[in-house]
Coordinates of C-alpha atoms (C1' of nucleotides) in Angstrom, one line a residue:
Chain A
X1 CA -6.6 -13.8 8.5
X2 CA -3.0 -14.2 9.5
X3 CA -1.4 -13.1 12.8
X4 CA -0.1 -9.9 11.3
X5 CA -3.6 -8.8 10.5
X6 CA -4.9 -9.7 13.9
X7 CA -2.1 -7.7 15.5
X8 CA -3.0 -4.8 13.4
X9 CA -6.7 -4.8 14.2
X10 CA -5.8 -4.9 17.9
X11 CA -3.5 -1.9 17.6
X12 CA -4.9 0.4 15.0
X13 CA -8.5 -0.3 14.2
X14 CA -11.0 1.5 16.3
X15 CA -13.8 -0.7 17.4
X16 CA -16.7 0.7 15.6
X17 CA -19.8 -0.9 14.3
X18 CA -19.7 -0.7 10.6
X19 CA -23.1 -2.3 9.8
X20 CA -25.8 0.2 9.3
X21 CA -28.3 0.3 12.1
X22 CA -31.4 -1.4 10.8
X23 CA -34.4 0.7 11.5
X24 CA -37.0 -1.8 12.7
X25 CA -40.2 -1.4 10.7
X26 CA -43.4 -3.3 10.7
X27 CA -43.0 -6.0 8.1
X28 CA -45.5 -7.8 6.1
X29 CA -43.6 -11.0 6.4
X30 CA -42.7 -11.2 10.0
X31 CA -41.2 -14.6 9.8
X32 CA -38.6 -13.7 7.2
X33 CA -35.2 -13.3 8.7
X34 CA -33.9 -11.2 5.8
X35 CA -36.5 -8.6 5.7
X36 CA -35.7 -6.1 3.0
X37 CA -35.4 -2.4 3.5
X38 CA -35.9 -0.4 0.4
X39 CA -33.9 2.8 0.1
X40 CA -33.9 5.3 -2.7
X41 CA -31.0 4.9 -5.1
X42 CA -29.4 8.0 -3.8
X43 CA -29.5 7.0 -0.2
X44 CA -28.3 3.5 -0.8
X45 CA -25.5 4.6 -3.0
X46 CA -24.3 7.0 -0.3
X47 CA -24.6 4.3 2.3
X48 CA -22.5 1.9 0.2
X49 CA -19.8 4.5 -0.3
X50 CA -19.7 5.4 3.4
X51 CA -19.4 1.8 4.3
X52 CA -16.7 1.2 1.6
X53 CA -14.6 4.1 2.9
X54 CA -14.6 2.6 6.4
X55 CA -14.1 -1.0 5.2
X56 CA -11.3 -0.4 2.8
X57 CA -9.5 2.0 5.2
X58 CA -9.5 -0.9 7.7
X59 CA -8.5 -3.8 5.6
X60 CA -7.1 -2.2 2.4
X61 CA -8.4 -2.4 -1.1
X62 CA -7.9 -6.2 -1.1
X63 CA -11.1 -6.4 0.9
X64 CA -13.8 -8.5 -0.6
X65 CA -17.2 -7.3 -1.9
X66 CA -18.9 -10.1 0.1
X67 CA -17.6 -8.8 3.4
X68 CA -18.4 -5.2 2.5
X69 CA -21.9 -6.2 1.7
X70 CA -22.2 -8.2 5.0
X71 CA -21.1 -5.2 7.0
X72 CA -23.6 -3.0 5.2
X73 CA -26.3 -5.6 5.9
X74 CA -27.1 -6.0 2.2
X75 CA -26.5 -8.7 -0.4
X76 CA -23.3 -8.8 -2.3
X77 CA -25.1 -8.7 -5.6
X78 CA -26.7 -5.4 -4.7
X79 CA -23.3 -3.7 -4.8
X80 CA -23.2 -4.5 -8.5
X81 CA -26.5 -2.9 -9.1
X82 CA -25.0 0.4 -8.0
X83 CA -21.5 0.1 -9.3
X84 CA -20.5 -1.9 -12.4
X85 CA -17.3 -3.2 -10.9
X86 CA -15.4 -3.2 -7.7
X87 CA -12.9 -0.8 -9.2
X88 CA -15.7 1.7 -9.6
X89 CA -16.4 1.5 -5.9
X90 CA -12.7 2.0 -5.1
X91 CA -12.6 5.0 -7.4
X92 CA -15.6 6.6 -5.6
X93 CA -13.9 6.0 -2.3
X94 CA -10.9 7.9 -3.5
X95 CA -13.0 10.8 -4.6
X96 CA -14.9 10.8 -1.4
X97 CA -11.9 10.8 0.8
X98 CA -9.6 13.1 -1.2
X99 CA -11.2 15.4 -3.6
X100 CA -13.7 16.7 -1.1
X101 CA -11.4 17.8 1.6
X102 CA -9.5 20.6 0.0
X103 CA -11.0 24.0 0.8
X104 CA -10.4 26.8 -1.7
X105 CA -10.2 29.5 0.9
X106 CA -6.9 28.0 2.0
X107 CA -5.4 29.3 -1.2
X108 CA -6.5 32.8 -0.3
X109 CA -5.3 32.4 3.3
X110 CA -1.8 31.4 2.3
X111 CA -1.4 34.5 0.1
X112 CA -2.9 37.0 2.5
X113 CA 0.0 39.4 3.1
X114 CA -1.9 41.4 5.6
X115 CA -0.8 38.7 8.1
X116 CA 2.6 37.3 9.0
X117 CA 3.6 34.2 7.2
X118 CA 4.1 32.4 10.5
X119 CA 0.4 33.2 11.3
X120 CA -0.8 32.0 8.0
X121 CA 1.2 28.8 8.0
X122 CA 0.0 28.0 11.5
X123 CA -3.6 28.5 10.7
X124 CA -3.4 26.6 7.4
X125 CA -1.6 23.6 8.8
X126 CA -3.8 23.5 11.8
X127 CA -7.0 23.4 9.7
X128 CA -5.4 21.2 7.0
X129 CA -4.2 18.5 9.4
X130 CA -7.6 18.7 11.2
X131 CA -9.2 17.9 7.8
X132 CA -6.9 15.1 6.7
X133 CA -5.4 13.5 9.8
X134 CA -8.0 10.9 10.4
X135 CA -8.1 7.2 10.2
X136 CA -9.6 6.9 6.7
X137 CA -7.5 9.5 5.0
X138 CA -4.1 8.3 6.0
X139 CA -4.9 4.6 5.9
X140 CA -6.4 4.8 2.4
X141 CA -3.4 6.8 1.1
X142 CA -0.9 4.4 2.6
X143 CA -2.8 1.2 1.8
X144 CA -4.0 2.1 -1.6
X145 CA -1.1 0.1 -3.0
X146 CA -0.4 -0.1 -6.7
X147 CA -3.9 1.1 -7.6
X148 CA -3.4 4.3 -5.6
X149 CA -0.4 5.6 -7.6
X150 CA -2.5 8.0 -9.6
X151 CA -4.2 9.1 -6.4
X152 CA -0.9 9.7 -4.8
X153 CA 0.3 11.7 -7.8
X154 CA -2.9 13.8 -7.7
X155 CA -2.4 14.5 -4.1
X156 CA 1.2 15.5 -4.5
X157 CA 0.3 17.7 -7.4
X158 CA -2.3 19.5 -5.4
X159 CA 0.2 20.1 -2.6
X160 CA 2.8 21.3 -5.1
X161 CA 0.5 23.7 -6.9
X162 CA -1.6 25.1 -4.2
X163 CA 0.6 25.0 -1.1
X164 CA 4.3 24.7 -1.7
X165 CA 4.5 27.0 -4.7
X166 CA 2.7 29.6 -2.5
X167 CA 4.9 29.1 0.4
X168 CA 8.0 29.6 -1.7
X169 CA 6.5 32.8 -3.2
X170 CA 5.6 34.2 0.2
X171 CA 9.0 33.4 1.7
X172 CA 10.6 35.3 -1.2
X173 CA 8.3 38.2 -0.6
X174 CA 9.1 38.3 3.2
X175 CA 12.8 38.4 2.4
X176 CA 12.5 41.0 -0.3
X177 CA 13.9 38.4 -2.8
X178 CA 13.0 38.5 -6.5
X179 CA 9.4 37.7 -7.4
X180 CA 8.9 34.3 -8.9
X181 CA 7.5 35.9 -12.1
X182 CA 10.9 37.2 -12.8
X183 CA 13.1 34.6 -11.2
X184 CA 11.2 31.3 -11.1
X185 CA 11.2 29.2 -8.0
X186 CA 14.3 27.0 -8.1
X187 CA 14.4 23.3 -7.6
X188 CA 16.3 23.7 -4.3
X189 CA 13.7 26.1 -2.9
X190 CA 10.9 23.7 -3.9
X191 CA 12.9 20.9 -2.3
X192 CA 13.0 22.8 1.0
X193 CA 9.2 23.4 0.9
X194 CA 8.6 19.7 0.2
X195 CA 10.9 18.9 3.0
X196 CA 8.9 21.1 5.3
X197 CA 5.6 19.7 4.2
X198 CA 6.7 16.1 4.3
X199 CA 7.8 16.5 7.8
X200 CA 4.3 17.5 8.9
X201 CA 2.7 14.8 6.8
X202 CA 4.8 12.3 8.7
X203 CA 3.0 13.1 11.9
X204 CA -0.1 11.5 10.4
X205 CA 1.8 8.4 9.3
X206 CA 3.1 8.0 12.8
X207 CA -0.3 8.4 14.3
X208 CA -2.2 5.9 12.1
X209 CA 0.4 3.5 11.0
X210 CA 3.0 3.4 13.8
X211 CA 0.0 3.3 16.1
X212 CA 1.8 4.5 19.2
X213 CA 0.8 8.1 18.9
X214 CA -2.0 8.9 21.1
X215 CA -2.4 12.7 20.8
X216 CA -5.4 14.1 19.1
X217 CA -4.0 17.5 18.6
X218 CA -0.7 18.2 16.9
X219 CA -0.8 21.9 17.2
X220 CA 2.4 22.1 19.2
X221 CA 4.3 19.8 16.8
X222 CA 3.1 21.8 13.9
X223 CA 3.9 25.1 15.5
X224 CA 7.5 24.0 16.3
X225 CA 7.9 22.7 12.8
X226 CA 6.9 26.0 11.3
X227 CA 9.2 27.8 13.7
X228 CA 12.2 25.7 12.6
X229 CA 11.4 26.2 9.0
X230 CA 10.9 29.9 9.2
X231 CA 14.0 30.3 11.3
X232 CA 16.2 28.2 9.0
X233 CA 14.8 28.6 5.5
X234 CA 15.4 32.3 4.8
X235 CA 19.2 32.2 5.0
X236 CA 19.2 29.1 2.8
X237 CA 16.9 30.7 0.4
X238 CA 19.2 33.7 0.2
X239 CA 22.3 31.7 -0.4
X240 CA 20.5 29.8 -3.1
X241 CA 19.5 33.0 -4.9
X242 CA 22.9 34.6 -4.6
X243 CA 24.5 32.3 -7.1
Chain B
X1 CA -4.6 -4.7 -16.3
X2 CA -6.5 -1.4 -16.0
X3 CA -5.5 1.9 -17.4
X4 CA -4.1 3.0 -14.1
X5 CA -1.6 0.2 -14.0
X6 CA -0.6 0.8 -17.6
X7 CA 0.1 4.4 -16.8
X8 CA 2.1 3.4 -13.9
X9 CA 4.4 1.0 -15.8
X10 CA 5.0 3.7 -18.3
X11 CA 6.1 6.2 -15.8
X12 CA 7.7 4.4 -12.9
X13 CA 8.9 1.0 -13.9
X14 CA 12.3 0.6 -15.3
X15 CA 12.6 -1.6 -18.3
X16 CA 14.6 -4.4 -17.0
X17 CA 14.6 -8.0 -17.9
X18 CA 13.5 -9.9 -14.9
X19 CA 13.9 -13.4 -16.2
X20 CA 17.1 -15.0 -15.3
X21 CA 19.5 -15.4 -18.2
X22 CA 19.4 -19.1 -19.1
X23 CA 22.9 -20.4 -19.4
X24 CA 22.9 -22.6 -22.4
X25 CA 24.3 -26.0 -21.6
X26 CA 24.6 -29.2 -23.6
X27 CA 21.4 -31.1 -23.0
X28 CA 20.8 -34.8 -23.2
X29 CA 17.4 -34.2 -24.6
X30 CA 17.9 -31.6 -27.2
X31 CA 14.4 -31.7 -28.5
X32 CA 12.8 -30.7 -25.2
X33 CA 11.7 -27.1 -25.1
X34 CA 11.6 -26.9 -21.3
X35 CA 15.1 -28.1 -20.6
X36 CA 15.6 -28.1 -16.9
X37 CA 18.5 -26.4 -15.2
X38 CA 19.3 -27.8 -11.8
X39 CA 20.6 -25.4 -9.3
X40 CA 21.6 -26.1 -5.7
X41 CA 18.9 -25.3 -3.2
X42 CA 20.8 -22.3 -2.0
X43 CA 21.3 -20.8 -5.4
X44 CA 17.7 -21.4 -6.4
X45 CA 16.3 -20.0 -3.2
X46 CA 18.4 -16.8 -3.7
X47 CA 17.3 -16.5 -7.3
X48 CA 13.7 -16.8 -6.2
X49 CA 14.0 -14.1 -3.6
X50 CA 15.9 -11.8 -5.9
X51 CA 13.2 -12.2 -8.5
X52 CA 10.4 -11.8 -5.9
X53 CA 11.9 -8.5 -4.7
X54 CA 11.8 -7.1 -8.2
X55 CA 8.5 -8.5 -9.1
X56 CA 6.6 -7.4 -6.0
X57 CA 8.2 -4.0 -6.0
X58 CA 6.9 -3.6 -9.5
X59 CA 3.3 -4.8 -9.1
X60 CA 2.7 -4.9 -5.4
X61 CA 2.2 -7.9 -3.2
X62 CA -1.0 -8.8 -5.0
X63 CA 1.3 -10.2 -7.7
X64 CA 0.7 -13.8 -8.6
X65 CA 2.9 -16.7 -8.1
X66 CA 2.4 -17.9 -11.6
X67 CA 3.7 -14.7 -13.1
X68 CA 6.6 -14.6 -10.7
X69 CA 7.5 -18.1 -11.7
X70 CA 7.2 -17.2 -15.4
X71 CA 9.6 -14.3 -15.0
X72 CA 12.1 -16.6 -13.2
X73 CA 11.8 -19.2 -15.9
X74 CA 10.7 -21.9 -13.5
X75 CA 7.5 -23.7 -12.9
X76 CA 5.0 -22.2 -10.4
X77 CA 5.0 -25.4 -8.3
X78 CA 8.7 -25.1 -7.8
X79 CA 8.1 -22.0 -5.7
X80 CA 6.3 -24.1 -3.2
X81 CA 9.1 -26.5 -3.0
X82 CA 11.2 -23.7 -1.5
X83 CA 8.6 -21.7 0.4
X84 CA 5.5 -23.3 2.1
X85 CA 3.3 -20.4 1.2
X86 CA 3.3 -17.2 -0.7
X87 CA 3.3 -15.3 2.6
X88 CA 6.7 -16.9 3.4
X89 CA 8.1 -15.5 0.1
X90 CA 6.7 -12.0 1.0
X91 CA 8.2 -12.3 4.4
X92 CA 11.6 -13.1 3.0
X93 CA 11.3 -10.2 0.6
X94 CA 10.8 -7.8 3.5
X95 CA 13.8 -9.1 5.3
X96 CA 15.9 -8.9 2.2
X97 CA 15.0 -5.4 1.4
X98 CA 14.9 -3.9 4.9
X99 CA 16.8 -5.7 7.6
X100 CA 20.0 -6.0 5.5
X101 CA 20.5 -2.3 4.7
X102 CA 21.2 -0.9 8.1
X103 CA 24.9 -0.4 8.8
X104 CA 25.9 -0.5 12.4
X105 CA 28.8 2.0 11.8
X106 CA 26.2 4.7 11.2
X107 CA 25.4 4.6 14.9
X108 CA 29.0 5.4 15.7
X109 CA 29.2 8.0 13.0
X110 CA 26.2 9.9 14.4
X111 CA 27.7 10.0 17.9
X112 CA 31.3 11.0 16.9
X113 CA 31.7 14.3 18.6
X114 CA 35.2 14.9 17.0
X115 CA 33.3 16.2 14.0
X116 CA 30.6 18.9 13.6
X117 CA 27.0 17.7 13.7
X118 CA 26.4 19.2 10.3
X119 CA 29.3 17.1 8.9
X120 CA 28.0 13.9 10.6
X121 CA 24.4 14.5 9.4
X122 CA 25.5 15.2 5.9
X123 CA 27.6 12.0 5.7
X124 CA 24.9 9.9 7.4
X125 CA 22.0 11.0 5.2
X126 CA 24.1 10.9 2.1
X127 CA 25.1 7.3 2.8
X128 CA 21.7 6.3 4.2
X129 CA 19.7 7.7 1.2
X130 CA 22.1 6.0 -1.1
X131 CA 21.3 2.7 0.6
X132 CA 17.5 3.1 0.6
X133 CA 16.5 5.4 -2.2
X134 CA 16.1 2.8 -4.8
X135 CA 13.1 1.4 -6.6
X136 CA 12.6 -1.7 -4.6
X137 CA 13.0 -0.1 -1.2
X138 CA 10.5 2.7 -1.5
X139 CA 8.0 0.8 -3.6
X140 CA 7.8 -2.1 -1.3
X141 CA 7.4 0.1 1.7
X142 CA 4.6 2.1 0.1
X143 CA 2.9 -0.9 -1.6
X144 CA 3.3 -3.3 1.3
X145 CA -0.3 -2.5 2.2
X146 CA -2.0 -3.9 5.2
X147 CA 0.5 -6.8 5.5
X148 CA 3.3 -4.3 5.7
X149 CA 2.1 -2.6 8.9
X150 CA 4.5 -4.5 11.2
X151 CA 7.3 -3.9 8.7
X152 CA 6.5 -0.2 8.7
X153 CA 6.5 -0.2 12.5
X154 CA 9.8 -1.9 12.6
X155 CA 11.3 0.6 10.2
X156 CA 10.0 3.5 12.2
X157 CA 11.3 2.0 15.5
X158 CA 14.7 1.6 14.0
X159 CA 14.8 5.2 12.9
X160 CA 13.5 6.4 16.3
X161 CA 16.0 4.4 18.3
X162 CA 19.1 4.6 16.2
X163 CA 18.8 7.9 14.4
X164 CA 16.5 10.4 15.9
X165 CA 17.3 9.7 19.5
X166 CA 20.9 10.3 18.7
X167 CA 20.2 13.5 16.7
X168 CA 18.3 14.9 19.7
X169 CA 21.2 14.0 22.0
X170 CA 23.8 15.5 19.8
X171 CA 21.8 18.7 19.3
X172 CA 21.5 19.1 23.1
X173 CA 25.3 18.6 23.4
X174 CA 26.1 21.2 20.8
X175 CA 23.9 23.7 22.5
X176 CA 25.3 22.9 26.0
X177 CA 21.8 21.8 27.0
X178 CA 21.2 19.2 29.7
X179 CA 22.2 15.6 28.9
X180 CA 19.2 13.3 28.1
X181 CA 20.3 11.1 31.0
X182 CA 19.2 13.8 33.4
X183 CA 16.5 15.5 31.4
X184 CA 14.9 13.0 29.0
X185 CA 14.3 14.0 25.4
X186 CA 10.9 15.7 25.3
X187 CA 8.1 14.8 23.0
X188 CA 8.4 18.1 21.3
X189 CA 12.1 17.6 20.6
X190 CA 11.4 14.2 19.2
X191 CA 8.7 15.6 17.0
X192 CA 11.2 18.0 15.5
X193 CA 13.6 15.2 14.7
X194 CA 10.8 13.2 13.1
X195 CA 9.8 16.2 11.2
X196 CA 13.3 16.6 9.9
X197 CA 13.7 13.0 9.0
X198 CA 10.3 12.8 7.4
X199 CA 11.1 15.6 5.2
X200 CA 14.2 13.8 3.8
X201 CA 12.2 10.5 3.5
X202 CA 9.7 12.4 1.4
X203 CA 12.3 12.9 -1.3
X204 CA 12.3 9.2 -2.0
X205 CA 8.5 9.2 -2.2
X206 CA 8.5 11.9 -4.8
X207 CA 11.2 10.1 -6.8
X208 CA 9.6 6.7 -7.0
X209 CA 5.9 7.4 -6.6
X210 CA 5.3 10.8 -8.0
X211 CA 7.6 9.7 -10.8
X212 CA 8.5 13.1 -12.1
X213 CA 11.8 13.3 -10.2
X214 CA 14.7 12.5 -12.5
X215 CA 17.7 13.3 -10.3
X216 CA 19.9 10.5 -9.2
X217 CA 21.6 12.4 -6.6
X218 CA 19.9 14.3 -3.8
X219 CA 23.0 15.6 -2.1
X220 CA 22.0 19.3 -2.5
X221 CA 18.4 18.8 -1.3
X222 CA 19.7 16.8 1.8
X223 CA 22.4 19.4 2.5
X224 CA 19.8 22.3 2.4
X225 CA 17.4 20.3 4.6
X226 CA 20.1 19.8 7.2
X227 CA 21.1 23.4 7.0
X228 CA 17.5 24.5 7.7
X229 CA 17.2 22.1 10.5
X230 CA 20.4 23.1 12.2
X231 CA 19.7 26.8 11.7
X232 CA 16.2 26.6 13.1
X233 CA 16.1 23.8 15.6
X234 CA 18.5 25.1 18.3
X235 CA 16.4 28.1 19.2
X236 CA 13.3 26.0 19.4
X237 CA 15.1 23.4 21.4
X238 CA 16.2 26.1 23.9
X239 CA 12.7 27.5 24.2
X240 CA 11.3 24.0 24.8
X241 CA 13.8 23.3 27.6
X242 CA 13.3 26.7 29.3
X243 CA 9.8 25.9 30.5
Chain C
dT1 C1' 28.0 -46.9 -17.4
dA2 C1' 24.7 -47.8 -13.8
dT3 C1' 22.7 -46.0 -9.6
dT4 C1' 20.5 -42.8 -6.8
dA5 C1' 19.2 -38.7 -4.5
dT6 C1' 16.6 -34.9 -5.4
dA7 C1' 15.7 -30.7 -8.3
dG8 C1' 12.1 -29.8 -11.1
dT9 C1' 7.5 -30.2 -13.7
dG10 C1' 2.6 -30.7 -15.5
dA11 C1' -1.8 -31.7 -14.2
dT12 C1' -5.1 -30.9 -11.0
dC13 C1' -7.5 -29.7 -6.8
dA14 C1' -10.0 -26.5 -3.9
dT15 C1' -11.0 -22.1 -2.6
dT16 C1' -11.7 -17.4 -3.3
dT17 C1' -14.0 -13.9 -5.5
dG18 C1' -15.8 -10.6 -8.9
dA19 C1' -19.8 -10.6 -11.6
dT20 C1' -24.6 -12.1 -13.6
dC21 C1' -29.5 -13.0 -13.7
dA22 C1' -34.0 -14.7 -13.0
dA23 C1' -37.0 -14.4 -9.3
dT24 C1' -38.9 -11.9 -5.2
dA25 C1' -41.1 -8.4 -2.5
dA26 C1' -41.4 -3.5 -0.7
dG27 C1' -44.0 0.4 -1.1
dA28 C1' -46.1 4.2 -3.8
dG29 C1' -50.1 5.4 -6.4
dA30 C1' -54.6 4.3 -8.4
Chain D
dT1 C1' -57.0 -3.5 -1.8
dC2 C1' -54.9 -4.1 -6.2
dT3 C1' -51.3 -2.9 -9.5
dC4 C1' -47.0 -1.9 -11.0
dT5 C1' -42.3 -0.2 -10.7
dT6 C1' -38.0 -1.3 -9.2
dA7 C1' -35.0 -2.2 -5.2
dT8 C1' -33.3 -6.3 -3.5
dT9 C1' -31.9 -11.1 -3.2
dG10 C1' -30.2 -16.2 -3.6
dA11 C1' -28.3 -19.1 -6.7
dT12 C1' -24.8 -19.6 -9.8
dC13 C1' -21.2 -18.8 -13.2
dA14 C1' -16.4 -18.3 -14.5
dA15 C1' -12.0 -16.9 -13.8
dA16 C1' -8.2 -16.3 -10.8
dT17 C1' -5.1 -18.3 -7.8
dG18 C1' -2.7 -20.6 -3.9
dA19 C1' -1.4 -25.1 -3.0
dT20 C1' -0.6 -30.3 -3.8
dC21 C1' 1.3 -34.6 -5.7
dA22 C1' 2.7 -38.2 -8.6
dC23 C1' 5.9 -38.4 -12.0
dT24 C1' 10.3 -36.9 -14.7
dA25 C1' 15.0 -35.8 -15.5
dT26 C1' 19.4 -34.1 -14.0
dA27 C1' 23.9 -34.6 -12.3
dA28 C1' 26.9 -36.4 -8.6
dT29 C1' 28.8 -40.8 -7.2
dA30 C1' 30.3 -45.4 -7.4

DNA sequence: TATTATAGTGATCATTTGATCAATAAGAGA
DNA sequence: TCTCTTATTGATCAAATGATCACTATAATA
C-alpha cells in the first residue's frame, strides 16, 4: 500500500469493521482455531455480496479476493463456490448498488402536475440524493474504472429517460410551450437539463471524493440549485424554441 | 478481455496508431529484426510519457507495462531504465495531463471588470473546455481509480481557488453586494458556483464516457448554461445575503 | 578505424492473484 | 448416536506481471 492509499484511508474511509461478527456457538472441536460456521447458500451469498460492496467501495475493484475473504472471515476458495469468477462478484456488486435504488414512484412524482414543478423537483432530488449519496454508491461509480463504463452508461441512460426527459417536458408545460409530442425536446434543452442534474451530482463527488465536505444534508444546496435553474431556464427555453 | 471491454473499445476508443513510427535508418546489421534505435534520454523519456498517456487513457491504469512497451516498440525492461516503478510512470502521466493545462491568464480574464461577466465566463469556459475536453483528460480523471484520489482533490482545489471563488466575487460585484473581504463567500454561494461548474464538467463526461455525444464543439451548451446561471443566480445570491 | 560511454535488450526472477480440487466437518434427519 | 448431504477449507496450480541484471549494439569521439 503506497502513501497515496494511506492518505486516502485516513481521509475518506469510515472506520467500520467489515468482518462479519462471528456468533459464538458451542463447537464440537473446541481446539480448532478455524471453527466453521455453516450458513445456507442464500445467507452466505448475501453476506459475500454485502462484504464485497463495502470492500470494493473502499479499495476499488482492484481489491483482491483473498483480502475480501479475510474480511468476511471465510476462506478465499469459498468465494468461488458461490461465484464462478471475480467478475461475477463485481457484476453483482453493481446490481446491488445501482439497480435496486431507483424507485418507480419517482417517475409519477415528477409528472404530477397538481403540484408546482419547484415542489416536485425539491422532493425528488431530496429523496434521490438521500438514496444515492452514500459512501458505496459514489465511490463505486467513480472507482469502477474501465470495467464500470457500461454501468456508467446505464446510469446516465436511466437519468436521461426517467428524469431529464420529464423535467424538459414539465418545463415546457409550465411555460405553455409546445408539447414534446409535437416539437421534440431539442438538444439544447436536454443539455440544460443535464447541466442542472450534473451540478447536483457533483455535490456527491465533493462529499465522498474531495473529502472536505462534512454536511450530511444537502437540502439547502439542492434547493438553491433548483431555484437557479427554474429562475434561469424558462427564458432560455423560450429563446431556444423561438428559432 | 471481456465483452465489456470490447464494447468499450468499439464505442469510445479512437482508432489511432499508438506505436511510434519507426524511422528507417541504414543499419549495420541488416538481418536483425529488432534493430535498435537509440534516442537521447530526454527524447525517449518524452516518448514513453506520451505513449503512457494514450495507453492508460484507453485501458485504465491497470494496463500492463509489457503492452505499453509493445505499443512504443521498445522492450519492457527499457521502461524501468527510465522510471524506477510503474507508479512513477503513472505519476508522470498525471502531471503531464493535468498540471500543464492550466493557463495563468485565465485568472486575470475572470477578474477583468472592464468586460461583462457573461463575456468573461463565455470566453473562459470556451477556452477551458477546449483545453480539457479531450479523450485523455476526461478518461484519465474518471479511470484514475483509487490512486487518483489525490489528483482529483488537487483538481477540485484548483477549480475552487482559481475559478469558483472568483466567480462568486464577480457576481457579488455585479450585484453591488458586499465585497468578500468584508462578508466572506458563504457556503451556499459556493455551492451554487460548484453546481454551475459541475454542470459544465458533466458535458465532458457524457462525451467521453457515455459515448453517444458526437459534437466537437460545446459552445452553445456552455453559452446556455452560463445564461441560466446568470439569470438565476443573482436573485438567489441576494436572498442568501439578506439573512 | 578504434575506443568508449551508454541506450537498449532478452532471459529470468519473485510475487501476486484468480481459480481448482480433494479432503474435512457441520448439522439435519433417521 | 449414526448417516449422509453439502458447506467449507487448505494446499496448490497456472498465469499475469512488476522488476532485475548481465549482456549487446549503437553512435559520438578521438
